[in-house]
XYZ file of C-alpha atoms in Angstrom:
303
model
C 14.616 -6.290 -14.678
C 12.791 -3.612 -12.672
C 13.446 -2.606 -9.088
C 9.736 -2.849 -8.305
C 6.650 -4.095 -10.136
C 3.335 -3.089 -8.564
C 0.229 -5.088 -9.387
C -3.332 -3.986 -8.676
C -6.312 -2.091 -10.013
C -5.815 1.564 -10.767
C -8.908 3.464 -9.649
C -10.920 6.569 -10.202
C -11.172 8.128 -6.728
C -13.954 10.549 -5.882
C -13.194 12.421 -2.660
C -15.103 14.596 -0.214
C -13.619 16.267 2.880
C -15.868 17.194 5.821
C -18.809 17.270 3.380
C -16.975 19.552 0.966
C -16.639 18.018 -2.493
C -13.080 17.293 -3.534
C -11.567 16.501 -6.874
C -11.760 13.264 -8.831
C -8.331 11.737 -9.463
C -6.546 8.467 -10.231
C -5.922 6.232 -7.236
C -5.098 2.737 -6.115
C -1.826 1.199 -4.975
C -0.340 1.222 -8.475
C -0.877 4.977 -8.741
C 0.236 6.173 -5.290
C 3.096 3.716 -4.789
C 4.131 3.700 -8.446
C 4.571 7.462 -8.694
C 6.279 7.648 -5.282
C 8.769 4.872 -6.104
C 9.614 6.304 -9.528
C 10.050 9.749 -7.946
C 12.411 8.272 -5.364
C 14.568 6.986 -8.205
C 13.612 3.336 -8.630
C 12.991 1.667 -11.975
C 9.282 0.958 -11.598
C 6.666 -0.984 -13.552
C 2.964 -1.525 -12.919
C 0.517 -4.162 -14.078
C -3.050 -2.947 -13.880
C -6.591 -3.172 -15.274
C -9.025 -0.465 -16.300
C -11.694 0.129 -18.923
C -10.476 1.345 -22.294
C -12.455 4.579 -21.944
C -10.587 5.478 -18.716
C -7.107 4.063 -19.337
C -5.379 7.021 -21.004
C -6.620 9.520 -18.438
C -6.018 7.611 -15.199
C -2.690 6.113 -16.298
C -1.377 9.358 -17.782
C 0.627 10.575 -14.766
C 2.288 7.193 -14.291
C 3.422 7.187 -17.911
C 4.500 10.822 -17.813
C 6.771 10.314 -14.817
C 8.443 7.313 -16.459
C 6.710 4.289 -14.940
C 6.418 1.359 -17.360
C 2.689 0.655 -17.564
C 1.382 -2.788 -18.519
C -2.329 -2.159 -19.010
C -4.814 -5.025 -19.312
C -8.271 -4.229 -20.665
C -11.297 -4.598 -18.398
C -15.021 -4.218 -18.918
C -15.038 -1.536 -16.187
C -12.743 0.538 -13.992
C -12.655 0.295 -10.203
C -14.241 3.464 -8.793
C -14.048 4.411 -5.091
C -15.930 7.207 -3.350
C -14.140 8.328 -0.160
C -15.819 10.679 2.300
C -13.416 11.911 5.004
C -14.373 13.713 8.221
C -12.767 14.818 11.481
C -10.132 17.431 12.294
C -7.391 15.179 10.935
C -9.650 13.607 8.307
C -9.203 10.381 10.253
C -12.696 9.005 9.629
C -13.558 7.552 6.236
C -16.833 6.381 4.775
C -16.095 4.436 1.615
C -18.312 3.280 -1.240
C -17.444 1.293 -4.363
C -19.228 2.163 -7.582
C -17.618 -0.413 -9.878
C -14.823 -3.017 -9.930
C -12.431 -4.012 -12.719
C -11.937 -7.622 -13.820
C -9.930 -10.248 -11.915
C -6.245 -10.771 -12.763
C -5.685 -14.001 -14.684
C -2.365 -15.797 -14.023
C -2.335 -16.937 -17.663
C -2.227 -13.271 -18.758
C 0.629 -12.159 -16.486
C 2.934 -9.986 -18.638
C 6.616 -11.014 -18.960
C 7.908 -8.665 -16.261
C 10.683 -9.427 -13.764
C 11.523 -7.330 -10.698
C 13.517 -7.419 -7.475
C 10.273 -6.785 -5.567
C 6.669 -7.428 -6.596
C 4.229 -5.276 -4.626
C 0.721 -6.752 -4.658
C -2.010 -4.275 -3.770
C -5.457 -5.823 -4.264
C -8.367 -3.568 -3.333
C -11.114 -6.204 -3.093
C -11.231 -9.956 -2.527
C -12.102 -10.796 -6.125
C -9.049 -9.109 -7.625
C -6.366 -11.799 -7.250
C -6.499 -15.556 -6.730
C -4.035 -17.795 -4.893
C -2.956 -19.101 -8.304
C -2.134 -15.567 -9.420
C -0.006 -14.850 -6.341
C 1.825 -18.156 -6.867
C 2.510 -17.232 -10.501
C 3.967 -13.887 -9.405
C 6.167 -15.549 -6.758
C 7.649 -17.814 -9.430
C 9.263 -14.726 -11.012
C 11.843 -14.986 -8.172
C 11.418 -11.455 -6.796
C 10.485 -10.744 -3.181
C 6.695 -10.510 -2.776
C 5.315 -7.615 -0.708
C 1.580 -7.900 0.008
C -0.787 -5.292 1.397
C -3.446 -7.668 2.684
C -6.390 -5.255 2.725
C -7.998 -6.388 -0.523
C -8.114 -10.070 0.416
C -10.215 -9.148 3.461
C -12.573 -6.742 1.695
C -15.846 -7.769 0.144
C -18.073 -5.285 -1.648
C -21.800 -5.693 -1.064
C -24.248 -3.118 -2.421
C -21.392 -0.674 -2.863
C -20.192 -0.945 0.735
C -16.937 -2.516 1.910
C -16.900 -5.031 4.772
C -14.270 -7.300 6.319
C -14.676 -10.981 5.451
C -12.812 -14.217 6.134
C -9.962 -15.244 3.844
C -10.030 -19.044 3.345
C -6.883 -19.066 1.166
C -4.679 -17.141 3.609
C -2.254 -20.003 4.327
C -1.921 -20.859 0.657
C -1.254 -17.250 -0.362
C 0.975 -16.207 2.552
C 3.285 -19.154 1.881
C 4.420 -17.136 -1.180
C 4.749 -13.761 0.596
C 7.989 -12.304 1.995
C 6.593 -9.084 3.503
C 3.024 -8.678 4.753
C 1.460 -5.308 5.603
C -1.843 -4.825 7.437
C -3.490 -2.178 9.565
C -4.403 -3.068 13.137
C -8.033 -3.973 12.403
C -6.982 -6.228 9.529
C -4.242 -7.880 11.612
C -6.650 -8.602 14.457
C -9.232 -10.001 12.058
C -6.674 -12.122 10.224
C -4.821 -13.458 13.272
C -7.592 -13.672 15.858
C -5.334 -11.814 18.311
C -6.202 -8.457 19.899
C -2.730 -7.427 21.087
C -0.563 -6.122 18.212
C 2.629 -8.053 19.038
C 0.749 -11.340 19.387
C -1.063 -10.627 16.114
C 2.235 -9.963 14.315
C 3.803 -13.158 15.651
C 0.756 -15.179 14.619
C 0.968 -13.759 11.093
C 4.676 -14.601 10.791
C 3.755 -18.220 11.503
C 1.735 -18.206 8.262
C 4.843 -17.673 6.128
C 6.009 -14.037 5.743
C 9.544 -13.143 6.840
C 8.513 -9.606 7.778
C 5.167 -8.325 9.079
C 4.259 -4.635 9.194
C 1.312 -3.432 11.277
C 0.272 0.184 10.827
C -1.635 2.200 13.445
C -2.312 5.453 11.601
C -1.271 8.411 13.725
C 0.072 6.046 16.391
C 2.932 4.760 14.271
C 3.656 1.205 13.183
C 5.217 -2.045 14.332
C 7.496 -4.319 12.310
C 8.376 -7.909 13.177
C 11.382 -9.341 11.337
C 13.869 -12.030 12.305
C 12.083 -12.458 15.621
C 12.750 -8.829 16.556
C 10.150 -6.108 17.050
C 10.675 -2.575 15.797
C 8.451 0.236 17.126
C 8.208 2.931 14.465
C 6.919 6.385 15.467
C 4.494 8.423 13.406
C 5.801 11.792 12.248
C 3.053 14.419 12.503
C 2.356 16.242 9.238
C 2.395 20.032 9.254
C -1.108 19.973 7.763
C -3.466 17.188 6.716
C -4.508 17.709 3.104
C -5.500 14.243 1.864
C -5.102 10.820 3.554
C -5.937 8.833 0.398
C -2.995 6.645 -0.586
C -1.070 7.271 2.638
C -0.723 3.553 3.408
C 0.418 2.849 -0.155
C 3.027 5.593 0.193
C 4.274 4.118 3.490
C 4.741 0.799 1.692
C 6.613 2.522 -1.120
C 9.003 4.069 1.385
C 9.626 0.751 3.097
C 10.270 -1.065 -0.194
C 12.581 1.720 -1.385
C 14.731 1.606 1.733
C 14.787 -2.190 2.015
C 16.141 -2.484 -1.533
C 19.153 -0.498 -0.354
C 19.633 -1.651 3.238
C 18.952 -4.494 5.673
C 18.202 -1.972 8.449
C 14.556 -2.721 9.231
C 14.141 0.117 11.720
C 15.571 2.680 9.323
C 13.248 1.414 6.582
C 10.241 1.825 8.865
C 11.242 5.355 9.880
C 11.835 6.349 6.264
C 8.403 4.950 5.359
C 6.739 6.878 8.210
C 8.398 10.158 7.186
C 7.359 9.628 3.568
C 3.756 8.975 4.657
C 3.750 12.231 6.654
C 4.889 14.170 3.586
C 2.155 12.519 1.513
C -0.505 13.595 4.034
C 0.442 17.208 3.414
C -0.490 17.184 -0.279
C -3.218 16.047 -2.635
C -2.292 13.261 -4.985
C 0.831 11.073 -4.982
C 4.211 11.996 -3.514
C 6.480 13.379 -6.244
C 9.418 14.571 -4.149
C 12.775 12.844 -3.748
C 14.651 10.862 -1.102
C 16.480 13.999 0.078
C 13.144 15.576 1.051
C 12.266 12.496 3.100
C 15.657 12.444 4.810
C 15.299 16.140 5.640
C 11.942 15.473 7.314
C 13.499 12.600 9.266
C 16.333 14.807 10.529
C 13.839 17.488 11.536
C 11.654 14.980 13.410
C 14.628 13.406 15.182
C 15.942 16.833 16.231
C 12.544 17.715 17.694
C 12.387 14.378 19.532
C 15.840 14.943 20.986
C 14.848 18.452 22.101
C 11.758 17.036 23.825
C 13.876 14.434 25.635
C 16.263 17.096 26.930
C 13.383 19.166 28.269
């Protein structure tokens, strides 16, 4: 039994920042969330697909840090090219060079976990049958919805409809989406209305992220407004959303305090923004950043 099992394609990420070439490194939800969760002290497993020629290299850090890797062979590896621009690297132009094979529910490894974190990157990665098979392992299912709404056409990513949303979300406990995805999925412009519409589809908790404007969580009929904690410097936004999710899952496995889980996740995401690659610090570092941010907020209120 693992604390968390993350399922999704590991990627080769090629980055560029304000037209300056960056490094090529492993990416994907399994990489960023897997390393963060293991670093925070959770017993973590991943189930992923990549080509044999790439597997040792792009899964090496996960294995080195102690994550249990269940690798399934694929004819190719998913490769993303991310070009960031802007003072805070807030604008991203993304291209997809190749995509790994679809997950087959019949080939799901015998892994059990308290939480299964599903992080598809494109809409051909996981089927409704696969999500159902995962939910039958009795762990809570956390889904980052982005992949189900992303279609790749001529190397470019675009938002598309998701016909199986009701079928899939019936098996999901926690749903995470950014504002654009939530609006597209719910048909509602206003964030609170969008969150409430998404809860009606099945999830117990809905997280909407707004980048530098914080996040909103709806759980048990209550709304939680979560602030964003400004990073000291923006080094690399890749994997920031995955790291936020890791922080939320970590805290929720230890506490029922939704607001505290959201704030911990936001602080962890800020720390990730300050460095290239996955977060490899510990929970004490995150708590220290939280205390610092709360002290600054209190000082601002007194002024």
